[in-house]
Coordinates of C-alpha atoms and ligand atoms in Angstrom, one line a residue:
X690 CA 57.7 62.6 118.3
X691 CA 54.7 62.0 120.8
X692 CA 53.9 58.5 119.5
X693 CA 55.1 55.7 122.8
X694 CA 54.7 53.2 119.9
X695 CA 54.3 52.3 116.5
X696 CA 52.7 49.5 114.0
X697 CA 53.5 49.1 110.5
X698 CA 51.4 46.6 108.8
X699 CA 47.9 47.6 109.0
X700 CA 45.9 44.7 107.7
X701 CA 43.5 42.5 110.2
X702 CA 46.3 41.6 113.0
X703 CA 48.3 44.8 112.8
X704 CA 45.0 47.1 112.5
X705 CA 43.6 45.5 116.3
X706 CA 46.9 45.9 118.0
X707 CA 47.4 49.1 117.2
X708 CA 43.3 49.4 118.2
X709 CA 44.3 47.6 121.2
X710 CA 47.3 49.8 121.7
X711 CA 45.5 53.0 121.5
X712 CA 42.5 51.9 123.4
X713 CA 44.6 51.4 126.5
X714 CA 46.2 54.9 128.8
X715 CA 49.5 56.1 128.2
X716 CA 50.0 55.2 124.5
X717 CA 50.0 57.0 121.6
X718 CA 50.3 55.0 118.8
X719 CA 52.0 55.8 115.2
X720 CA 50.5 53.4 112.7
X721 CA 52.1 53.2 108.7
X722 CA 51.3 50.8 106.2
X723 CA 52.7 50.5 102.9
X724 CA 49.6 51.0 100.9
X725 CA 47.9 53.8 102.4
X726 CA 44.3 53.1 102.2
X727 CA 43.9 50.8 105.0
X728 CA 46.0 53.2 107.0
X729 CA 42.8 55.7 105.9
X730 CA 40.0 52.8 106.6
X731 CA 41.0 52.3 110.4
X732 CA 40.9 56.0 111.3
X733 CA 38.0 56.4 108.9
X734 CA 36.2 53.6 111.1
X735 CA 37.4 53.3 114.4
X736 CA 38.5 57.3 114.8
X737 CA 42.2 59.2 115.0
X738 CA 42.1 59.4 119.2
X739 CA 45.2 57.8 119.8
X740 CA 46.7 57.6 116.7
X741 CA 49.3 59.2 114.6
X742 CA 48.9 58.1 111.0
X743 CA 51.5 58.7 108.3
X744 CA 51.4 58.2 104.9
X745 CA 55.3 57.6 104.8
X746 CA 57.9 55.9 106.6
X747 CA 59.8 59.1 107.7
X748 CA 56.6 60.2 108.9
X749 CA 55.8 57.2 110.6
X750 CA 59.6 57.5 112.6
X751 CA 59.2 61.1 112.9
X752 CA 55.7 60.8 114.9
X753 CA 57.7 57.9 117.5
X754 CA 59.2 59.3 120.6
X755 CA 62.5 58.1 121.8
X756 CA 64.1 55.3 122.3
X757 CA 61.6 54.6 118.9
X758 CA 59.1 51.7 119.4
X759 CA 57.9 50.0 116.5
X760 CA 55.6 46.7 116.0
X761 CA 55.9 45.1 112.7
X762 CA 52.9 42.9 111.5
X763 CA 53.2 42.4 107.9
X764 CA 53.4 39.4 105.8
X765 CA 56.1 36.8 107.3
X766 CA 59.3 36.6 105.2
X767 CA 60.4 38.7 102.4
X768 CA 57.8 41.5 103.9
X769 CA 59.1 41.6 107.4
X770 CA 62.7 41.7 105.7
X771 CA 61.9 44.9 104.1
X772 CA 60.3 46.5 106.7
X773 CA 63.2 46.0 108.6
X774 CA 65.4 47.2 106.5
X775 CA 63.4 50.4 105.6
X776 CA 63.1 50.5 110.0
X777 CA 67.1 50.4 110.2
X778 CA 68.1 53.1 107.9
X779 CA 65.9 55.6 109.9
X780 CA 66.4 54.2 113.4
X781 CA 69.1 54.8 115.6
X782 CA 71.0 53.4 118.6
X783 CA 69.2 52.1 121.3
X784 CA 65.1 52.0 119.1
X785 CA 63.4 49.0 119.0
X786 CA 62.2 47.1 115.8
X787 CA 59.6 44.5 117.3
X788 CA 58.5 41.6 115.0
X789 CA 55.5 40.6 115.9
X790 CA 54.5 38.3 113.0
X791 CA 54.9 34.4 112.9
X792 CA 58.6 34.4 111.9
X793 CA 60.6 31.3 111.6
X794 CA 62.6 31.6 114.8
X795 CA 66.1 31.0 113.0
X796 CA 65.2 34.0 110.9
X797 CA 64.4 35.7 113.9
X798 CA 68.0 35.2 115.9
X799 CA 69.6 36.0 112.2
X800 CA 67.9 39.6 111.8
X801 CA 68.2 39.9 115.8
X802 CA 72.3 39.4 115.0
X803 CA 72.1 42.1 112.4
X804 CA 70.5 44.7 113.9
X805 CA 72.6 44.4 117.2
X806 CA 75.6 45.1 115.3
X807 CA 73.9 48.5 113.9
X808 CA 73.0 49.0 117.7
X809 CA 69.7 48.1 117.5
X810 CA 67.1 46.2 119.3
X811 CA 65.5 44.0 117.4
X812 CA 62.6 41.9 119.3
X813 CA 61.2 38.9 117.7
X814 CA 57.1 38.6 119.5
X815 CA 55.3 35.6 119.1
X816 CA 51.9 36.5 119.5
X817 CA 48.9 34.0 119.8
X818 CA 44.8 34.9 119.9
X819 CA 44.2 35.4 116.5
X820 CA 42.5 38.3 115.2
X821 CA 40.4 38.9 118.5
X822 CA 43.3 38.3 120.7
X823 CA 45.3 41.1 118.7
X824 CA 41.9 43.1 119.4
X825 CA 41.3 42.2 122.7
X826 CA 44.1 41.1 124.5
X827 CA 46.4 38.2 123.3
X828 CA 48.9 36.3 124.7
X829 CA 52.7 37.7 123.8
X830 CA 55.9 35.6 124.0
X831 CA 58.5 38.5 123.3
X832 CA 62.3 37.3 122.8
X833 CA 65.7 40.0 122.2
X834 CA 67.7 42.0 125.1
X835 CA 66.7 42.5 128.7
X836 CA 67.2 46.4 127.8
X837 CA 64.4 46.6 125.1
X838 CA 62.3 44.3 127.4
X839 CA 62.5 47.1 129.8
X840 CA 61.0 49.8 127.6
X841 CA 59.0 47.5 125.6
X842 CA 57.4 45.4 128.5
X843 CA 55.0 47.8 130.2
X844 CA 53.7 48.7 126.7
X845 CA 53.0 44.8 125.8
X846 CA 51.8 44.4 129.6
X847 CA 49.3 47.1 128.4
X848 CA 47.8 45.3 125.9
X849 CA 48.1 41.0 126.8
X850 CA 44.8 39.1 128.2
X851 CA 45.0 38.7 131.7
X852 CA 44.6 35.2 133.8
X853 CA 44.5 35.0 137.1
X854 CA 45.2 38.7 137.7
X855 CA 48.5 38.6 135.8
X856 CA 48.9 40.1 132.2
X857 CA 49.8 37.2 129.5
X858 CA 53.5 38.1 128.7
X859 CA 56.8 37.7 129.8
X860 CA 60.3 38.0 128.9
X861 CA 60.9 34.6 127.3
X862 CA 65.0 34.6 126.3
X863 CA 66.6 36.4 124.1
X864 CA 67.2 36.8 120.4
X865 CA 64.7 34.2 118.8
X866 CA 63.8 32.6 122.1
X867 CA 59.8 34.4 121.5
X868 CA 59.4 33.3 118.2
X869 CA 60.8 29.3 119.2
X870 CA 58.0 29.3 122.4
X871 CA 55.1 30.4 120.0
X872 CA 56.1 27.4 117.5
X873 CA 55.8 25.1 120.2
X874 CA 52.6 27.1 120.6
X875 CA 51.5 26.6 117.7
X876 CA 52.6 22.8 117.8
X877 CA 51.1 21.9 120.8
X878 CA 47.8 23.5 119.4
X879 CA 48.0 21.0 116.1
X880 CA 48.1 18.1 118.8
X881 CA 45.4 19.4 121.4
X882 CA 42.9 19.8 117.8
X883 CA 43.7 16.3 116.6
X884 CA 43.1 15.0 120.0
X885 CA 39.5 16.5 120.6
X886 CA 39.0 15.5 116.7
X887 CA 39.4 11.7 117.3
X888 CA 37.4 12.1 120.5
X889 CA 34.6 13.7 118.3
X890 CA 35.4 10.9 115.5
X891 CA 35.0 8.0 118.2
X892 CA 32.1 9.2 120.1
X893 CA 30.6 9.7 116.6
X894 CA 31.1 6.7 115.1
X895 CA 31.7 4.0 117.7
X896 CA 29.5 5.4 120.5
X897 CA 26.7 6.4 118.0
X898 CA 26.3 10.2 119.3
X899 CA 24.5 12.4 117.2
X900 CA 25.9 15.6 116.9
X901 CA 23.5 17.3 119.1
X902 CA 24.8 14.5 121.2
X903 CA 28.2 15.4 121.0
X904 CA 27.6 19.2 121.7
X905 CA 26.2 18.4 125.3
X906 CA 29.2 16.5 125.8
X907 CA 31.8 18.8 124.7
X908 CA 29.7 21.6 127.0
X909 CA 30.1 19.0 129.9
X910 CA 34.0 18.8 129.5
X911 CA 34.2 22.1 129.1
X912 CA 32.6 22.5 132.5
X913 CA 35.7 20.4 133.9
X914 CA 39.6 20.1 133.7
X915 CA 39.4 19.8 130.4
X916 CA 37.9 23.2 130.2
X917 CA 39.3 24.9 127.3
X918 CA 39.2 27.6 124.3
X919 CA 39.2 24.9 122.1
X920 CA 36.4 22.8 123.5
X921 CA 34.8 25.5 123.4
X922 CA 34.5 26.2 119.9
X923 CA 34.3 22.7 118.9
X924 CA 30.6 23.1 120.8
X925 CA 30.2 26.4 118.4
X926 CA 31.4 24.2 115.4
X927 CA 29.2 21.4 115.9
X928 CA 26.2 23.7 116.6
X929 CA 26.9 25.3 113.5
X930 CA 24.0 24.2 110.6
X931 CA 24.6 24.9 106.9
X932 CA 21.9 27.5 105.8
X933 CA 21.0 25.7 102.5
X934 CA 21.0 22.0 103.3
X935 CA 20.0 22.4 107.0
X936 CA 22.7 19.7 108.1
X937 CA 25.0 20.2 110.7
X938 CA 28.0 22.3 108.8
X939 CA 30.7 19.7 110.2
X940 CA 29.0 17.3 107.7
X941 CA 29.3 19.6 105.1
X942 CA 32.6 20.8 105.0
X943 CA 35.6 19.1 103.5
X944 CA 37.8 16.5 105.3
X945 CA 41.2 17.8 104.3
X946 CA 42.5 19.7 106.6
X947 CA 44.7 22.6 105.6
X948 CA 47.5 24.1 107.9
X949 CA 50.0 27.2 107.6
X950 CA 53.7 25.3 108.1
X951 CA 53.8 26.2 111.9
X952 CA 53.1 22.6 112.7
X953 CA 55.8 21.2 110.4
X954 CA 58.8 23.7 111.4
X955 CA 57.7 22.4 115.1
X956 CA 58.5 18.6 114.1
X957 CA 61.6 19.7 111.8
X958 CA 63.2 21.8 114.9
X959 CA 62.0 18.5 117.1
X960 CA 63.7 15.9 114.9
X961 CA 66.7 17.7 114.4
X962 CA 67.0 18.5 118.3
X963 CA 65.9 14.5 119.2
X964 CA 62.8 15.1 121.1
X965 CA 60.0 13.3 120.8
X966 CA 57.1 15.3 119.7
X967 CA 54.7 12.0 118.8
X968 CA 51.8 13.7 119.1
X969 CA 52.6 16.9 117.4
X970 CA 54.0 14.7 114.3
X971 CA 50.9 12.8 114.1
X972 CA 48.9 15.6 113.9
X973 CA 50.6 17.6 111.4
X974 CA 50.5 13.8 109.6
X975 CA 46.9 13.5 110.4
X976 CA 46.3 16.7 108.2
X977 CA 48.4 15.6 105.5
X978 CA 46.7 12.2 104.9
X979 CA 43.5 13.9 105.2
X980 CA 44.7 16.1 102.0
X981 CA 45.4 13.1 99.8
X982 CA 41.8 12.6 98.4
X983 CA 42.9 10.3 95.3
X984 CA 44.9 8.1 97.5
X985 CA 42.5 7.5 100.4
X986 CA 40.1 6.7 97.4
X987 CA 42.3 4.0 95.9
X988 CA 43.1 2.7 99.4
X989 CA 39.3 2.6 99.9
X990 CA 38.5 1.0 96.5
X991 CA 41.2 -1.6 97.5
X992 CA 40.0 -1.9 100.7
X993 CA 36.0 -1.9 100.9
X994 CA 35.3 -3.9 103.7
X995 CA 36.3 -2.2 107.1
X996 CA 35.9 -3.9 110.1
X997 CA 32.7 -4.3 112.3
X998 CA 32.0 -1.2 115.0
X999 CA 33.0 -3.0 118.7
X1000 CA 30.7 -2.8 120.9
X1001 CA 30.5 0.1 123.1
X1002 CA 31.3 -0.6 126.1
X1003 CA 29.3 1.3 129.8
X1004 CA 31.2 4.3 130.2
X1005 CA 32.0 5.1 126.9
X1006 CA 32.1 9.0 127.0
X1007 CA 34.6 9.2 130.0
X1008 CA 36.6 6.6 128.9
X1009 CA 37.1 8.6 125.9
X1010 CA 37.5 11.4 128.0
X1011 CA 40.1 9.8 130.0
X1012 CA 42.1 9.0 127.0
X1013 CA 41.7 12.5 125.6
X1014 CA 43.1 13.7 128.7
X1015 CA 45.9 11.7 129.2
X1016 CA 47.2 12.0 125.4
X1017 CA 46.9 16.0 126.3
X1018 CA 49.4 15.3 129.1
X1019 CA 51.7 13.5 126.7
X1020 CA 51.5 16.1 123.7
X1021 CA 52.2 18.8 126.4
X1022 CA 54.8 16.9 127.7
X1023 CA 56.6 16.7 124.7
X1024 CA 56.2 20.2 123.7
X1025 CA 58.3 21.5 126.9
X1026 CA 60.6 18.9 126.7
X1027 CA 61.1 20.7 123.1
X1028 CA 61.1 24.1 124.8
X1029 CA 64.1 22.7 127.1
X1030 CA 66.0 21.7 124.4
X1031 CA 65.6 24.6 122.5
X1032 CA 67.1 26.4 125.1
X1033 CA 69.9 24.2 126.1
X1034 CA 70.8 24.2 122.2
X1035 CA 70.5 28.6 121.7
X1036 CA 71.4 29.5 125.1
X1037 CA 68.0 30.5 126.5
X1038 CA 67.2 30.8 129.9
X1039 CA 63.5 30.3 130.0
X1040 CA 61.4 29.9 132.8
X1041 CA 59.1 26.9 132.0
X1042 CA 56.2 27.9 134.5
X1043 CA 56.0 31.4 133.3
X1044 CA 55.5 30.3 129.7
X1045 CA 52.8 27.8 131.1
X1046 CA 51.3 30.9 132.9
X1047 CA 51.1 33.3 129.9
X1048 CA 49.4 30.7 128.1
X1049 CA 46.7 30.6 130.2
X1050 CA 44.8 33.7 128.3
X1051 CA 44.6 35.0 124.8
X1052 CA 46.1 32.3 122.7
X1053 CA 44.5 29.4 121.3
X1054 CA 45.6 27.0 123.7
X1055 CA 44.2 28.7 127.0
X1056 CA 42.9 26.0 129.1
X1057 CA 42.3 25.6 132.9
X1058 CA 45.1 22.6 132.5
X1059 CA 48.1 25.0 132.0
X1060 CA 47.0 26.1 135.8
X1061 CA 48.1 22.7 136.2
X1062 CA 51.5 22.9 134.6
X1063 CA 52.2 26.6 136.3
X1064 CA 52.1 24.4 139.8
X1065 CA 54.2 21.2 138.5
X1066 CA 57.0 23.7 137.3
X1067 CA 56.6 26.3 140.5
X1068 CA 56.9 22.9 142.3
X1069 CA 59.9 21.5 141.0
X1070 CA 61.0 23.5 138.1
X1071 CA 63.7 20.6 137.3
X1072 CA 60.6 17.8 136.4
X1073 CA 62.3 15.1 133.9
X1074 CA 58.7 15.2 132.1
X1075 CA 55.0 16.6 132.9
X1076 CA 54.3 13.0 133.2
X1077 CA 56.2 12.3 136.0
X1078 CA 54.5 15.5 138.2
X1079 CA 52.5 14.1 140.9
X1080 CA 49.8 15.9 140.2
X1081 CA 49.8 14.7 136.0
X1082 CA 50.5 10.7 137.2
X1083 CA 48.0 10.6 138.9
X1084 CA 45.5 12.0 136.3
X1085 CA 47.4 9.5 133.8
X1086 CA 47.4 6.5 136.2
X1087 CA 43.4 7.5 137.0
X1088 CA 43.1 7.4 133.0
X1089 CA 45.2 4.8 132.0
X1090 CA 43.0 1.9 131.8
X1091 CA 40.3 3.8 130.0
X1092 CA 43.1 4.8 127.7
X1093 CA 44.3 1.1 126.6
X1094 CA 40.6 0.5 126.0
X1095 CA 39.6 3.4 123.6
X1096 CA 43.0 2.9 121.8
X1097 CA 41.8 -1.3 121.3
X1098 CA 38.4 -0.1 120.5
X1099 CA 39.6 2.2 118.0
X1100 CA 42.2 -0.3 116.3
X1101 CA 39.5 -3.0 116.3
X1102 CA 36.9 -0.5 115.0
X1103 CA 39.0 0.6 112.1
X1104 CA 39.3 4.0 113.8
X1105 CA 42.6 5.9 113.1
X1106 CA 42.9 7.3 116.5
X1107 CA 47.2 8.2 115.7
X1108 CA 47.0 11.1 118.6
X1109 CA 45.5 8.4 120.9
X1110 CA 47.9 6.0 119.8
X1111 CA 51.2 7.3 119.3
X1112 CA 50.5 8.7 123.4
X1113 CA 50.3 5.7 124.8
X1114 CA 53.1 4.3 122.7
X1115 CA 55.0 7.5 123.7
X1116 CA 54.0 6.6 127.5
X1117 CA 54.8 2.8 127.4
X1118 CA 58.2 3.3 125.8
X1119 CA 59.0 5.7 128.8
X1120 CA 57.7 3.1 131.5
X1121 CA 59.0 0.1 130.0
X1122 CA 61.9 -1.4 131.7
X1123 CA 63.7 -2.7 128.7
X1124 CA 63.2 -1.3 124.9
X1125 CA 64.0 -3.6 122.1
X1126 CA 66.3 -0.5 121.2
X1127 CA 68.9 -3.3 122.8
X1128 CA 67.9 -5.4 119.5
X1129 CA 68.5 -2.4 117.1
X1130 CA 71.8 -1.8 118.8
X1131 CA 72.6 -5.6 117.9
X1132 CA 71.8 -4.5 114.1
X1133 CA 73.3 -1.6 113.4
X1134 CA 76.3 -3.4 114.9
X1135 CA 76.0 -6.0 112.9
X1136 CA 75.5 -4.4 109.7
X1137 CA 77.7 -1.0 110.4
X1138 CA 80.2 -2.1 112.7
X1139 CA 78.3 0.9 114.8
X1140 CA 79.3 -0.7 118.5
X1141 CA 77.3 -0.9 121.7
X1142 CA 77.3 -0.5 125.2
X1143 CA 76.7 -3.2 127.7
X1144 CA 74.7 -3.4 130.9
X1145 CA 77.1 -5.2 132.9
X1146 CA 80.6 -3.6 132.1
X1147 CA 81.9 -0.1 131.3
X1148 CA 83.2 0.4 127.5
X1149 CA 82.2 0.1 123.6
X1150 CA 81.7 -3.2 122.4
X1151 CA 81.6 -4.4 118.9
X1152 CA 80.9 -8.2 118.4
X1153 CA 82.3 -10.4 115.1
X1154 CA 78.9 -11.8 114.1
X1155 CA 79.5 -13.7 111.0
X1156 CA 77.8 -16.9 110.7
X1157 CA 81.0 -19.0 111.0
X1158 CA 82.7 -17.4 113.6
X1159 CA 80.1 -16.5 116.2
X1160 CA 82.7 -16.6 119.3
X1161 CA 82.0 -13.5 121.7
X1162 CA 84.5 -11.5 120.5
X1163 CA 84.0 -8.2 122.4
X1164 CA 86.4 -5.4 122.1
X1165 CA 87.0 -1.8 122.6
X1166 CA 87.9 -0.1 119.7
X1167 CA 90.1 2.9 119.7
X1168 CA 87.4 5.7 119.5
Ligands
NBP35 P1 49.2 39.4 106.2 O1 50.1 38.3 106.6 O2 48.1 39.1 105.3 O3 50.1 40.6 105.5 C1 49.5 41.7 105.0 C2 50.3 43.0 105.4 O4 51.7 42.9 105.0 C3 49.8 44.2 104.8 O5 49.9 45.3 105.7 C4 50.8 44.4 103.6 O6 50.8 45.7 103.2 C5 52.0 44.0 104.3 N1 53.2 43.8 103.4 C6 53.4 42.8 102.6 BR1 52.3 41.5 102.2 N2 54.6 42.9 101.9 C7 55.1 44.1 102.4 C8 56.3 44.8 102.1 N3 57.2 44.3 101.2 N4 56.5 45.9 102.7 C9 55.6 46.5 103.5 N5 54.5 45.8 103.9 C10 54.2 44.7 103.3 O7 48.6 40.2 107.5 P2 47.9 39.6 108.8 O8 47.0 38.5 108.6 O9 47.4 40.8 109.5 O10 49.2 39.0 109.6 C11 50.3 39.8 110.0 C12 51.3 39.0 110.7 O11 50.8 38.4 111.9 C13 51.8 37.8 109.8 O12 53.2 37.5 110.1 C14 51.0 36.6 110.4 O13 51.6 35.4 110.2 C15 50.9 37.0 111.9 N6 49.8 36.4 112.6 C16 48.6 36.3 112.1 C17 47.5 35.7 112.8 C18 46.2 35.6 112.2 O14 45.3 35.1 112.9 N7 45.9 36.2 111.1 C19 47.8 35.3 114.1 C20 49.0 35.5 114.6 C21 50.0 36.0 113.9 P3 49.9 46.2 102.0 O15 48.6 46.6 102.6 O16 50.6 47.4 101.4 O17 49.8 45.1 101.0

């Protein structure tokens, strides 16, 4: 074999990595795909320098030099399971089967299991950029062994984007350690969209911009530390004019917003692990509602008269700004306190400011902030939350006034602003000295018998609240 690496899966994503593979020195690259004509449409259009195609999986392992290196990108599910298992039988001890597809993490540490006990590598990738990150560079969040990292590594460092001088991957953890990072990814992304939508929504329809209004503002805060890929394309969005009616597309399009299940296995993982992940939630909920068109209609029939715009008051735009900020904070806040949990729960050793740093180009959530989370974690890599790094406070205590106001505006407004609002919500529970969690402890006492802890002694207490027998009746059962 004389190929350094192989892709099988040769449709948008798998076709520019291996582009982006064979476009770099030192790799040859094997490329397969099950139906052969799009394996004969990439070298037909882009050329056969660097690539070995096959029309046949034992051609496709034949062509691979050892130890064998192969990049799945086929469909997630049932399609990455049979690719594997057609990988297996021909591989042998010590080749790597690389997943780069968005796998469900847990299906990723299952196959990782499997394969290990054949002697195989198996290396679930998460890989973020979309189909011009794959082409161009993208950001890669790899998981499996140390070993396979070391053969696998230089190849993916080949390929990443590069910020600040450093490629855009690193060894995350192993087994589905990768895959787990890029849901959070992909969650955190779901929050930062919702966020810059409501912004859009208020400025819209409190502050009166028009859009061409709205896309000098989004070009100003892209100029500043809210610069971001994002931001950025919401300027290209809301420049965008539909060619037959001449209005701006934005008004065109739809209002139910579709989303691929990345977002919801982020909050399932997040509930079932305890943390907090407000502002993912209400962005995966925002889309949702959005998608019920015959119930906002009844809600609207029932409901015609909305409140009265508030008045706008100076400094509208950066207060909104300020608020869009400091909900970013929370959302990315709650995504690594998910990331810490993750590991604490699999056994993953990750390093929190190298995943910050290798989000910082290619994926969808590059932004100048995560420069800003690379320092809190290189600072003190131990931080009980983003929120409490000295550099993030202060941005949120700078904000915070702004922030209470643009969440009142919206409420009176009869805005839905949930990102806005479940952040502060999120932030106030944290800096609140007392929660009434000490009167929800009182119920579940009273009604299960569930106990409760006191602030002034040691021990479980359960109290004997009937109506006629009220006495303070404290006592430590056996448990
Ligand atoms: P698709 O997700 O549309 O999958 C199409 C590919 O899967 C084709 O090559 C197809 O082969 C192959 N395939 C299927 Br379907 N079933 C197969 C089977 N049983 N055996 C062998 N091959 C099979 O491709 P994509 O949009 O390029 O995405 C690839 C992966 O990358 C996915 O996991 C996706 O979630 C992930 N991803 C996509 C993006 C993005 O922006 N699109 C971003 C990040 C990650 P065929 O040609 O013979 O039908």
């Amino acid at each position: 074999g004389q190929a350094n690496i192989g892709v099988i899966g040769l449709a948008v994503m798998g076709s520019n990595l291996a582009r982006n593979l064979a476009s770099r020195a030192g790799n040859t690259v094997a490329v397969y795909n099950r139906t052969s004509a799009r394996t004969e449409e990439l070298i037909k259009e882009h050329g056969d320098a660097g690539f070995i195609a096959s029309e046949d999986i034992d051609g496709f392992v034949a062509s691979l030099s050892k130890p064998r290196t192969a990049i799945i990108m086929v469909q997630a599910g049932k399609g990455t399971d049979a690719v594997i298992s057609q990988l297996a039988e021909k591989f042998e001890e010590g080749d790597i089967i690389v997943d780069g597809g968005n796998a469900n993490f847990h299906d990723t540490i299952r196959r990782e299991h499997d394969l290990r006990e054949k002697g195989l590598n198996f290396v679930g990738t998460g890989i973020s950029g979309g189909e011009e990150g794959a082409l161009k560079g993208p950001s890669i969040m790899p998981g499996g062994s140390k070993e396979a990292w070391e053969t696998l590594g230089p190849i993916l460092k080949s390929i990443a984007a590069v910020a600040e001088g450093e490629p855009c991957v690193t060894h995350i953890g192993t087994d589905g350690a990768g895959h787990f990072v890029k849901m959070v990814h992909n969650g955190i992304e779901y929050a930062d969209m919702q966020l810059i939508a409501e912004s859009y929504d208020l400025l819209r329809r409190v502050g009166g911009l028009s859009v061409e209004d709205l896309v000098k503002v989004f070009q100003e805060w892209n100029g500043g530390d809210l610069e971001s890929y994002l931001i950025e394309i919401t300027v290209e969005v809301l420049k965008q004019r539909d060619a037959d009616s001449g209005k701006p597309l934005v008004d065109v399009i739809r209002d139910e917003a579709g989303s691929k299940g990345t977002g919801v296995w982020t909050v399932q993982n997040a509930v079932g692990l305890g943390i907090p992940v407000s502002g993912i939630g209400e962005a995966v909920f925002a889309r949702a509602v959005s998608s019920k068109p015959s119930q906002r209609a009844a809600v609207q029939q029932a409901f015609p008269d909305r409140p009265d715009i508030a008045e706008v008051p100076d400094g509208f735009e950066d207060d909104v700004r300020a608020a869009l900020y400091a909900s970013k904070v929370v959302a990315y806040a709650q995504g690594f306190d998910l990331i810490i949990a993750g590991a604490k729960e699999y056994g993953w050793d990750i390093n929190l400011g190298n995943v910050a740093k290798i989000w910082r180009g290619g994926c969808i959530i590059r932004a100048q902030f995560l420069n800003r989370i690379v320092e809190a974690y290189d600072k003190n890599p131990e931080l009980e939350s983003l929120l409490v790094d000295p550099y993030f406070a202060n941005a949120v205590q700078e904000g915070e006034a702004a922030w209470r106001r643009i969440v009142g505006i919206a409420a009176a407004s009869g805005i839905p602003a949930p990102g806005f609002s479940s952040a502060l919500s999120y932030f106030d529970s944290l800096a609140s000295e007392r929660l009434p969690a000490s009167l929800i402890q009182g119920q579940r006492d009273f009604f299960g018998a569930h106990t409760y802890q006191r602030i002034d002694k040691d021990g479980t207490f359960h109290t004997l609240w009937s109506d006629d027998d009220r006495r303070e009746v404290d006592q430590e059962p056996s448990t």
